[in-house]
Short mmCIF file of C-alpha atoms in Angstrom, two decimals:
data_model
loop_
_atom_site.label_atom_id
_atom_site.label_comp_id
_atom_site.label_asym_id
_atom_site.label_seq_id
_atom_site.Cartn_x
_atom_site.Cartn_y
_atom_site.Cartn_z
CA UNK A 1 -73.41 37.17 -37.24
CA UNK A 2 -70.94 36.18 -39.91
CA UNK A 3 -69.32 39.27 -41.41
CA UNK A 4 -67.22 39.90 -44.54
CA UNK A 5 -69.08 37.29 -46.56
CA UNK A 6 -68.15 36.49 -50.14
CA UNK A 7 -70.41 38.43 -52.57
CA UNK A 8 -71.68 35.17 -54.08
CA UNK A 9 -72.70 33.95 -50.61
CA UNK A 10 -74.38 37.27 -49.89
CA UNK A 11 -76.31 37.00 -53.14
CA UNK A 12 -77.47 33.47 -52.20
CA UNK A 13 -78.64 34.68 -48.79
CA UNK A 14 -80.54 37.61 -50.30
CA UNK A 15 -82.19 35.36 -52.88
CA UNK A 16 -83.14 32.83 -50.19
CA UNK A 17 -84.63 35.53 -47.94
CA UNK A 18 -86.65 37.04 -50.81
CA UNK A 19 -88.28 33.67 -51.34
CA UNK A 20 -88.90 33.15 -47.63
CA UNK A 21 -90.46 36.60 -47.16
CA UNK A 22 -92.65 36.04 -50.21
CA UNK A 23 -93.91 32.74 -48.78
CA UNK A 24 -94.38 34.18 -45.27
CA UNK A 25 -95.58 37.78 -45.72
CA UNK A 26 -95.71 40.05 -42.70
CA UNK A 27 -94.00 37.61 -40.33
CA UNK A 28 -91.14 39.91 -39.31
CA UNK A 29 -90.02 37.96 -36.22
CA UNK A 30 -89.79 34.77 -38.25
CA UNK A 31 -87.88 36.56 -41.01
CA UNK A 32 -85.39 37.90 -38.46
CA UNK A 33 -84.78 34.51 -36.87
CA UNK A 34 -84.29 32.76 -40.21
CA UNK A 35 -81.97 35.41 -41.60
CA UNK A 36 -79.70 35.16 -38.56
CA UNK A 37 -79.44 31.39 -38.97
CA UNK A 38 -79.14 31.34 -42.75
CA UNK A 39 -76.37 33.95 -42.67
CA UNK A 40 -74.32 31.50 -40.62
CA UNK A 41 -75.34 28.39 -42.51
CA UNK A 42 -75.19 29.46 -46.15
CA UNK A 43 -71.38 29.34 -46.52
CA UNK A 44 -71.33 25.91 -44.83
CA UNK A 45 -74.19 24.56 -46.94
CA UNK A 46 -72.74 25.82 -50.22
CA UNK A 47 -69.48 24.05 -49.41
CA UNK A 48 -71.25 20.76 -48.56
CA UNK A 49 -72.87 19.11 -51.61
CA UNK A 50 -75.00 16.67 -49.63
CA UNK A 51 -76.86 19.64 -48.10
CA UNK A 52 -76.63 22.04 -51.03
CA UNK A 53 -78.14 19.71 -53.61
CA UNK A 54 -81.32 18.76 -51.71
CA UNK A 55 -82.69 22.24 -50.80
CA UNK A 56 -82.11 21.50 -47.13
CA UNK A 57 -82.53 25.11 -45.97
CA UNK A 58 -85.81 25.52 -47.81
CA UNK A 59 -87.09 22.33 -46.19
CA UNK A 60 -85.83 23.22 -42.73
CA UNK A 61 -87.46 26.67 -42.72
CA UNK A 62 -90.92 25.26 -43.53
CA UNK A 63 -92.84 23.93 -40.50
CA UNK A 64 -94.18 20.39 -40.68
CA UNK A 65 -97.60 21.78 -39.75
CA UNK A 66 -99.36 24.60 -37.91
CA UNK A 67 -102.57 23.99 -35.98
CA UNK A 68 -104.75 27.09 -35.40
CA UNK A 69 -107.86 26.93 -33.27
CA UNK A 70 -110.44 28.94 -31.34
CA UNK A 71 -110.55 28.86 -27.52
CA UNK A 72 -113.85 29.89 -25.91
CA UNK A 73 -114.06 30.30 -22.15
CA UNK A 74 -116.26 31.95 -19.51
CA UNK A 75 -115.00 34.76 -17.29
CA UNK A 76 -116.10 35.30 -13.68
CA UNK A 77 -118.90 37.62 -14.77
CA UNK A 78 -120.44 34.94 -16.96
CA UNK A 79 -119.28 36.51 -20.24
CA UNK A 80 -118.11 34.22 -23.05
CA UNK A 81 -114.63 35.20 -24.21
CA UNK A 82 -112.78 34.04 -27.32
CA UNK A 83 -109.04 33.77 -28.00
CA UNK A 84 -106.94 32.27 -30.75
CA UNK A 85 -104.34 29.56 -30.13
CA UNK A 86 -101.67 27.82 -32.19
CA UNK A 87 -99.35 24.86 -32.08
CA UNK A 88 -96.44 25.09 -34.52
CA UNK A 89 -94.93 21.64 -35.03
CA UNK A 90 -91.77 22.68 -36.79
CA UNK A 91 -89.46 19.69 -37.15
CA UNK A 92 -89.53 16.20 -35.60
CA UNK A 93 -86.52 14.71 -37.41
CA UNK A 94 -84.63 13.85 -34.22
CA UNK A 95 -87.52 13.31 -31.80
CA UNK A 96 -91.04 14.35 -30.77
CA UNK A 97 -91.83 18.05 -31.10
CA UNK A 98 -90.74 19.86 -27.92
CA UNK A 99 -91.29 23.48 -26.97
CA UNK A 100 -93.25 25.74 -24.68
CA UNK A 101 -96.72 27.24 -24.72
CA UNK A 102 -96.80 31.05 -24.41
CA UNK A 103 -99.84 33.04 -23.17
CA UNK A 104 -99.43 36.74 -23.95
CA UNK A 105 -101.25 39.40 -26.00
CA UNK A 106 -98.18 39.70 -28.26
CA UNK A 107 -98.43 36.07 -29.42
CA UNK A 108 -98.86 35.77 -33.18
CA UNK A 109 -98.15 33.09 -35.74
CA UNK A 110 -94.94 34.92 -36.68
CA UNK A 111 -93.68 34.89 -33.08
CA UNK A 112 -94.48 31.21 -32.65
CA UNK A 113 -92.84 30.26 -35.95
CA UNK A 114 -89.67 32.11 -34.95
CA UNK A 115 -89.70 30.36 -31.58
CA UNK A 116 -90.37 26.93 -33.11
CA UNK A 117 -87.60 27.42 -35.66
CA UNK A 118 -85.13 28.44 -32.93
CA UNK A 119 -86.29 25.53 -30.78
CA UNK A 120 -85.32 23.04 -33.48
CA UNK A 121 -81.67 24.13 -33.30
CA UNK A 122 -81.67 24.57 -29.53
CA UNK A 123 -83.05 21.09 -28.90
CA UNK A 124 -80.53 19.60 -31.32
CA UNK A 125 -77.68 21.25 -29.41
CA UNK A 126 -78.74 19.59 -26.14
CA UNK A 127 -77.93 16.17 -27.58
CA UNK A 128 -81.33 14.88 -26.40
CA UNK A 129 -83.86 13.28 -28.79
CA UNK A 130 -86.21 16.25 -29.12
CA UNK A 131 -87.63 17.95 -32.20
CA UNK A 132 -88.68 21.60 -32.35
CA UNK A 133 -92.11 23.06 -31.73
CA UNK A 134 -93.85 25.97 -30.05
CA UNK A 135 -97.36 27.06 -29.24
CA UNK A 136 -99.47 29.54 -27.39
CA UNK A 137 -102.35 31.95 -27.37
CA UNK A 138 -103.05 35.68 -27.34
CA UNK A 139 -104.79 35.10 -23.98
CA UNK A 140 -103.39 37.34 -21.23
CA UNK A 141 -103.32 35.64 -17.79
CA UNK A 142 -102.34 38.91 -16.08
CA UNK A 143 -105.21 40.16 -13.95
CA UNK A 144 -107.24 36.98 -14.42
CA UNK A 145 -108.50 34.95 -11.45
CA UNK A 146 -107.32 31.40 -10.89
CA UNK A 147 -110.74 30.15 -11.99
CA UNK A 148 -110.61 32.15 -15.22
CA UNK A 149 -107.14 30.81 -16.02
CA UNK A 150 -108.34 27.29 -15.21
CA UNK A 151 -111.35 27.56 -17.51
CA UNK A 152 -109.19 28.91 -20.33
CA UNK A 153 -106.57 26.16 -19.95
CA UNK A 154 -109.21 23.43 -19.84
CA UNK A 155 -110.93 24.77 -22.95
CA UNK A 156 -107.63 25.05 -24.81
CA UNK A 157 -106.67 21.47 -23.95
CA UNK A 158 -109.90 20.10 -25.45
CA UNK A 159 -108.48 20.90 -28.89
CA UNK A 160 -104.74 20.73 -28.16
CA UNK A 161 -105.06 17.19 -26.79
CA UNK A 162 -105.81 15.94 -30.31
CA UNK A 163 -102.36 16.99 -31.53
CA UNK A 164 -99.95 16.12 -28.69
CA UNK A 165 -98.64 13.00 -26.98
CA UNK A 166 -95.47 11.70 -25.31
CA UNK A 167 -94.19 10.31 -28.66
CA UNK A 168 -95.72 13.07 -30.79
CA UNK A 169 -95.44 16.53 -29.22
CA UNK A 170 -94.59 17.44 -25.62
CA UNK A 171 -95.39 21.08 -24.71
CA UNK A 172 -93.94 22.94 -21.72
CA UNK A 173 -94.26 26.37 -20.15
CA UNK A 174 -93.09 29.75 -21.43
CA UNK A 175 -94.05 33.39 -20.86
CA UNK A 176 -97.42 33.46 -19.08
CA UNK A 177 -97.42 29.69 -18.60
CA UNK A 178 -96.03 28.53 -15.26
CA UNK A 179 -96.78 25.74 -12.81
CA UNK A 180 -100.41 26.84 -12.41
CA UNK A 181 -101.19 26.75 -16.13
CA UNK A 182 -99.26 23.51 -16.74
CA UNK A 183 -101.19 21.86 -13.90
CA UNK A 184 -104.58 22.90 -15.29
CA UNK A 185 -103.66 21.74 -18.79
CA UNK A 186 -102.21 18.42 -17.59
CA UNK A 187 -105.27 17.72 -15.44
CA UNK A 188 -107.58 18.30 -18.39
CA UNK A 189 -105.46 16.12 -20.69
CA UNK A 190 -105.59 13.30 -18.11
CA UNK A 191 -109.38 13.56 -17.91
CA UNK A 192 -109.81 13.57 -21.68
CA UNK A 193 -107.39 10.71 -22.39
CA UNK A 194 -108.03 8.63 -19.26
CA UNK A 195 -104.33 7.95 -18.84
CA UNK A 196 -101.33 9.39 -17.03
CA UNK A 197 -98.74 10.24 -19.69
CA UNK A 198 -95.61 12.38 -19.89
CA UNK A 199 -97.27 14.76 -22.32
CA UNK A 200 -96.35 18.05 -20.62
CA UNK A 201 -93.16 19.08 -18.83
CA UNK A 202 -92.75 21.64 -16.10
CA UNK A 203 -95.18 19.64 -13.96
CA UNK A 204 -95.30 19.95 -10.19
CA UNK A 205 -93.10 17.55 -8.23
CA UNK A 206 -96.19 15.83 -6.82
CA UNK A 207 -97.18 14.47 -10.24
CA UNK A 208 -94.04 13.81 -12.24
CA UNK A 209 -92.13 17.08 -12.37
CA UNK A 210 -88.35 17.33 -12.13
CA UNK A 211 -86.24 19.09 -9.57
CA UNK A 212 -84.31 22.07 -11.00
CA UNK A 213 -86.85 22.55 -13.83
CA UNK A 214 -87.97 25.97 -12.57
CA UNK A 215 -84.38 27.12 -12.20
CA UNK A 216 -82.99 25.41 -15.29
CA UNK A 217 -82.98 28.18 -17.92
CA UNK A 218 -81.43 30.75 -15.59
CA UNK A 219 -78.91 28.27 -14.23
CA UNK A 220 -78.05 27.06 -17.73
CA UNK A 221 -77.38 30.58 -19.03
CA UNK A 222 -75.06 31.16 -16.08
CA UNK A 223 -73.20 27.89 -16.66
CA UNK A 224 -72.76 28.77 -20.33
CA UNK A 225 -71.38 32.20 -19.39
CA UNK A 226 -68.91 30.52 -17.04
CA UNK A 227 -67.77 28.22 -19.85
CA UNK A 228 -67.24 31.18 -22.18
CA UNK A 229 -65.24 33.08 -19.59
CA UNK A 230 -63.12 30.00 -18.91
CA UNK A 231 -61.80 30.23 -22.49
CA UNK A 232 -60.21 33.53 -21.41
CA UNK A 233 -59.10 32.11 -18.05
CA UNK A 234 -61.69 34.30 -16.37
CA UNK A 235 -64.77 33.73 -14.20
CA UNK A 236 -68.06 35.25 -13.05
CA UNK A 237 -66.68 35.86 -9.56
CA UNK A 238 -66.10 39.54 -8.86
CA UNK A 239 -67.98 40.79 -11.92
CA UNK A 240 -70.78 43.37 -11.89
CA UNK A 241 -73.76 41.98 -13.77
CA UNK A 242 -76.93 43.34 -15.41
CA UNK A 243 -79.97 41.06 -15.73
CA UNK A 244 -83.23 42.07 -17.40
CA UNK A 245 -86.57 40.57 -16.52
CA UNK A 246 -87.85 39.17 -13.24
CA UNK A 247 -89.55 35.92 -14.27
CA UNK A 248 -88.17 32.44 -13.70
CA UNK A 249 -85.23 32.86 -16.08
CA UNK A 250 -84.07 36.15 -14.58
CA UNK A 251 -84.69 35.13 -10.95
CA UNK A 252 -82.63 31.97 -11.11
CA UNK A 253 -79.94 33.53 -13.26
CA UNK A 254 -79.58 36.16 -10.51
CA UNK A 255 -79.45 33.46 -7.84
CA UNK A 256 -76.79 31.37 -9.61
CA UNK A 257 -74.63 34.37 -10.53
CA UNK A 258 -74.63 35.40 -6.87
CA UNK A 259 -73.67 31.85 -5.83
CA UNK A 260 -70.72 32.04 -8.23
CA UNK A 261 -69.53 35.34 -6.78
CA UNK A 262 -70.97 37.86 -9.23
CA UNK A 263 -72.88 40.98 -8.18
CA UNK A 264 -76.21 41.39 -9.99
CA UNK A 265 -77.29 45.01 -9.79
CA UNK A 266 -80.44 45.11 -11.95
CA UNK A 267 -83.78 43.40 -12.55
CA UNK A 268 -86.76 44.67 -14.51
CA UNK A 269 -90.36 44.23 -15.60
CA UNK A 270 -92.55 45.93 -18.19
CA UNK A 271 -92.83 49.04 -15.99
CA UNK A 272 -89.11 49.75 -15.46
CA UNK A 273 -85.96 48.50 -13.72
CA UNK A 274 -84.26 48.58 -10.32
CA UNK A 275 -80.60 49.42 -9.78
CA UNK A 276 -79.26 47.96 -6.54
CA UNK A 277 -75.58 48.83 -6.36
CA UNK A 278 -75.02 46.45 -3.44
CA UNK A 279 -76.31 43.45 -5.36
CA UNK A 280 -79.47 41.34 -5.36
CA UNK A 281 -78.78 38.39 -3.08
CA UNK A 282 -79.84 36.69 0.13
CA UNK A 283 -82.87 38.32 1.75
CA UNK A 284 -83.24 40.70 -1.19
CA UNK A 285 -83.41 37.86 -3.69
CA UNK A 286 -85.94 36.00 -1.52
CA UNK A 287 -88.11 39.13 -1.44
CA UNK A 288 -87.89 39.50 -5.22
CA UNK A 289 -88.81 35.86 -5.80
CA UNK A 290 -91.82 36.16 -3.49
CA UNK A 291 -92.82 39.44 -5.12
CA UNK A 292 -92.83 37.96 -8.60
CA UNK A 293 -93.67 34.27 -8.16
CA UNK A 294 -96.23 34.51 -5.34
CA UNK A 295 -97.65 38.03 -5.13
CA UNK A 296 -97.22 38.80 -8.86
CA UNK A 297 -96.32 42.38 -7.91
CA UNK A 298 -94.38 45.10 -9.70
CA UNK A 299 -90.60 45.53 -9.55
CA UNK A 300 -90.97 49.03 -8.06
CA UNK A 301 -91.96 47.39 -4.76
CA UNK A 302 -88.39 46.09 -4.44
CA UNK A 303 -87.02 49.65 -4.68
CA UNK A 304 -89.51 50.83 -2.06
CA UNK A 305 -88.53 47.97 0.27
CA UNK A 306 -84.76 48.29 0.01
CA UNK A 307 -84.31 51.96 -0.88
CA UNK A 308 -82.50 51.46 -4.19
CA UNK A 309 -82.95 53.38 -7.43
CA UNK A 310 -85.93 52.70 -9.69
CA UNK A 311 -86.15 53.85 -13.31
CA UNK A 312 -89.70 53.84 -14.62
CA UNK A 313 -90.19 52.99 -18.29
CA UNK A 314 -86.50 52.22 -18.88
CA UNK A 315 -84.31 49.18 -19.52
CA UNK A 316 -81.16 48.36 -17.54
CA UNK A 317 -78.60 48.58 -20.34
CA UNK A 318 -77.22 51.99 -19.36
CA UNK A 319 -75.75 50.64 -16.09
CA UNK A 320 -71.95 50.01 -16.16
CA UNK A 321 -71.39 46.23 -15.96
CA UNK A 322 -68.93 43.60 -17.14
CA UNK A 323 -71.51 40.88 -17.84
CA UNK A 324 -75.10 41.01 -19.12
CA UNK A 325 -77.98 38.54 -19.29
CA UNK A 326 -81.03 39.77 -21.26
CA UNK A 327 -83.76 37.49 -19.87
CA UNK A 328 -87.03 39.29 -20.67
CA UNK A 329 -88.27 39.01 -24.27
CA UNK A 330 -87.33 39.27 -27.95
CA UNK A 331 -85.64 42.41 -29.33
CA UNK A 332 -85.34 44.08 -25.93
CA UNK A 333 -81.72 45.16 -26.53
CA UNK A 334 -80.97 47.25 -29.63
CA UNK A 335 -77.88 48.66 -31.31
CA UNK A 336 -77.79 51.82 -29.18
CA UNK A 337 -78.07 49.72 -26.02
CA UNK A 338 -75.21 47.52 -27.22
CA UNK A 339 -73.03 50.56 -27.90
CA UNK A 340 -73.70 51.86 -24.40
CA UNK A 341 -72.90 48.52 -22.78
CA UNK A 342 -69.63 48.19 -24.72
CA UNK A 343 -68.64 51.77 -23.89
CA UNK A 344 -69.25 51.01 -20.21
CA UNK A 345 -66.94 47.99 -20.23
CA UNK A 346 -69.06 44.96 -21.17
CA UNK A 347 -66.97 41.81 -21.56
CA UNK A 348 -69.56 39.09 -22.21
CA UNK A 349 -73.29 38.62 -22.78
CA UNK A 350 -75.39 35.45 -22.65
CA UNK A 351 -78.98 35.52 -23.87
CA UNK A 352 -81.45 34.13 -21.34
CA UNK A 353 -84.51 34.98 -23.46
CA UNK A 354 -85.22 33.98 -27.07
CA UNK A 355 -83.71 36.46 -29.56
CA UNK A 356 -83.51 39.37 -27.06
CA UNK A 357 -80.82 41.18 -29.08
CA UNK A 358 -81.54 42.86 -32.40
CA UNK A 359 -79.24 42.14 -35.38
CA UNK A 360 -77.64 45.58 -34.93
CA UNK A 361 -76.85 44.79 -31.29
CA UNK A 362 -75.35 41.40 -32.16
CA UNK A 363 -73.16 42.94 -34.88
CA UNK A 364 -71.89 45.58 -32.45
CA UNK A 365 -71.00 43.01 -29.79
CA UNK A 366 -69.13 40.84 -32.26
CA UNK A 367 -67.29 43.75 -33.87
CA UNK A 368 -66.27 44.86 -30.36
CA UNK A 369 -64.90 41.36 -29.48
CA UNK A 370 -67.45 40.93 -26.70
CA UNK A 371 -68.13 37.26 -25.91
CA UNK A 372 -71.69 36.86 -27.21
CA UNK A 373 -73.79 33.72 -26.64
CA UNK A 374 -76.98 33.36 -28.72
CA UNK A 375 -80.08 32.09 -26.95
CA UNK A 376 -80.27 28.80 -28.82
CA UNK A 377 -77.05 27.87 -26.98
CA UNK A 378 -77.13 29.78 -23.70
CA UNK A 379 -80.81 29.43 -22.80
CA UNK A 380 -81.06 25.73 -23.65
CA UNK A 381 -80.99 24.76 -19.97
CA UNK A 382 -84.76 24.86 -19.63
CA UNK A 383 -85.54 22.48 -22.45
CA UNK A 384 -82.62 20.29 -21.38
CA UNK A 385 -84.21 19.66 -17.99
CA UNK A 386 -87.59 19.25 -19.70
CA UNK A 387 -85.96 16.43 -21.65
CA UNK A 388 -84.57 15.02 -18.41
CA UNK A 389 -88.09 15.22 -16.93
CA UNK A 390 -89.34 13.11 -19.84
CA UNK A 391 -86.59 10.57 -19.18
CA UNK A 392 -87.47 10.35 -15.49
CA UNK A 393 -91.17 9.92 -16.32
CA UNK A 394 -90.40 7.15 -18.83
CA UNK A 395 -88.26 5.33 -16.26
CA UNK A 396 -90.78 5.99 -13.45
CA UNK A 397 -88.03 7.44 -11.24
CA UNK A 398 -87.05 10.82 -9.79
CA UNK A 399 -83.46 11.99 -9.72
CA UNK A 400 -82.09 14.09 -6.87
CA UNK A 401 -81.51 17.82 -7.21
CA UNK A 402 -77.77 17.17 -7.33
CA UNK A 403 -78.15 14.58 -10.10
CA UNK A 404 -80.28 16.83 -12.30
CA UNK A 405 -77.98 19.83 -11.75
CA UNK A 406 -74.95 17.67 -12.57
CA UNK A 407 -76.57 16.54 -15.82
CA UNK A 408 -77.56 20.13 -16.66
CA UNK A 409 -74.00 21.36 -16.17
CA UNK A 410 -72.76 18.55 -18.42
CA UNK A 411 -75.24 19.43 -21.17
CA UNK A 412 -74.26 23.11 -21.08
CA UNK A 413 -70.56 22.13 -21.27
CA UNK A 414 -71.31 19.94 -24.26
CA UNK A 415 -73.26 22.74 -26.00
CA UNK A 416 -70.32 25.07 -25.42
CA UNK A 417 -67.92 22.46 -26.82
CA UNK A 418 -70.13 22.13 -29.93
CA UNK A 419 -70.01 25.92 -30.39
CA UNK A 420 -66.22 25.81 -30.16
CA UNK A 421 -66.06 22.92 -32.66
CA UNK A 422 -68.08 24.68 -35.34
CA UNK A 423 -67.41 28.31 -34.45
CA UNK A 424 -63.63 28.53 -33.97
CA UNK A 425 -62.02 30.57 -36.74
CA UNK A 426 -58.50 30.21 -38.24
CA UNK A 427 -57.24 33.08 -36.07
CA UNK A 428 -58.40 31.26 -32.91
CA UNK A 429 -61.38 33.52 -32.22
CA UNK A 430 -64.80 31.96 -31.60
CA UNK A 431 -68.00 32.99 -33.32
CA UNK A 432 -70.64 31.50 -31.01
CA UNK A 433 -73.46 32.40 -33.43
CA UNK A 434 -71.92 30.32 -36.23
CA UNK A 435 -70.98 27.59 -33.78
CA UNK A 436 -74.51 27.25 -32.39
CA UNK A 437 -76.23 27.49 -35.76
CA UNK A 438 -74.01 25.02 -37.58
CA UNK A 439 -73.78 22.68 -34.58
CA UNK A 440 -77.56 22.58 -34.22
CA UNK A 441 -78.09 22.25 -37.96
CA UNK A 442 -75.87 19.25 -38.69
CA UNK A 443 -77.73 16.72 -36.52
CA UNK A 444 -81.17 17.72 -37.83
CA UNK A 445 -80.03 17.95 -41.45
CA UNK A 446 -78.36 14.54 -41.36
CA UNK A 447 -81.55 12.98 -39.98
CA UNK A 448 -83.64 14.64 -42.70
CA UNK A 449 -81.27 13.34 -45.38
CA UNK A 450 -81.42 9.83 -43.92
CA UNK A 451 -85.21 9.80 -44.25
CA UNK A 452 -85.08 10.82 -47.91
CA UNK A 453 -86.98 13.61 -49.62
CA UNK A 454 -90.72 13.19 -49.11
#
């Protein structure tokens, strides 16, 4: 976050946030996301008349539309169940809405608005023609049979299909929405529309998916970390690393860090975390991937298999490491966690999840001169390869694994360069939060200005 702001700028931020909270009562996650961005942007906007004079921040923090709908489905016992679902189409100034669908009991309109708002900046940073959107449901796929998940996805798509399309809105996966759920939703869309269109990304390779898509967010966060360390003539090799989570992002972050010579010593789920001092790699990583992606088991099984330490009900931020990748969920790392990490020698952190660090944690990292990469920059790898999947579908071709990975590395380098362009301070230090926020803002804001005020 930007610190030591001019009192007039602080007053503008406070006034802006009062208005936003009044218009969006009770949406704490959305408030948090907007305040972080506006704190970076307000000095820049106030100094730039073309943005200042047209209420650009007020316009950019209001979604284009939100679709809310009921999803009724039948469980295996013949009971009719009802969930709520949303699609937040936040901003399509630079391309069709693009962002994942999340299935989790914690999904609310506030969470999806925060994610859609963040997605707008993240997608802009990739350089690809994608607007920002997000969607999901409070449906919980955990513990459900394949048939129950299928029936839910098919019912959801009956309504969602009215609002999406390859030139309108292209959803993808997110928490609780993997290859299984994407396949069920895509199949239903195809039946309803009677056409084969690139309307969802994260598809299986057999029907239009892209190589590297599953790995992309974790790989991208690792590539961004490597770019940050390069500015200090350093590297991932030889570093001890903490990763939270054990879903796709965490798994493939762990894999890529190990390939680059780092030693990942932690992984976690909602029950606790493992601490493997020897590092998660090779056979151990294969076991963890099978445990989580195939058997959908608990992380404690890894500790039982390999005899490492397991800490029930705890997060991995007390382990001494040089690098950290929070890859689980929002606000998982607080100010006390940040203080512990810094005390134990943390040098750099790249967010693999969306907004996993609280404002207090971010402030502590920046005050301590830790290299800190916000998620809208460091976890943009997933949506980048989703955009590349759309390109391959449009061209009716499939690129090789090497080609997609090469393009992903280039996109992450470009995002890092944008952060340096807009975040480098007069003393030579880099504020990656300001760099990502301003860099993502400029492209979207310029497009909005070009269209005129409607």
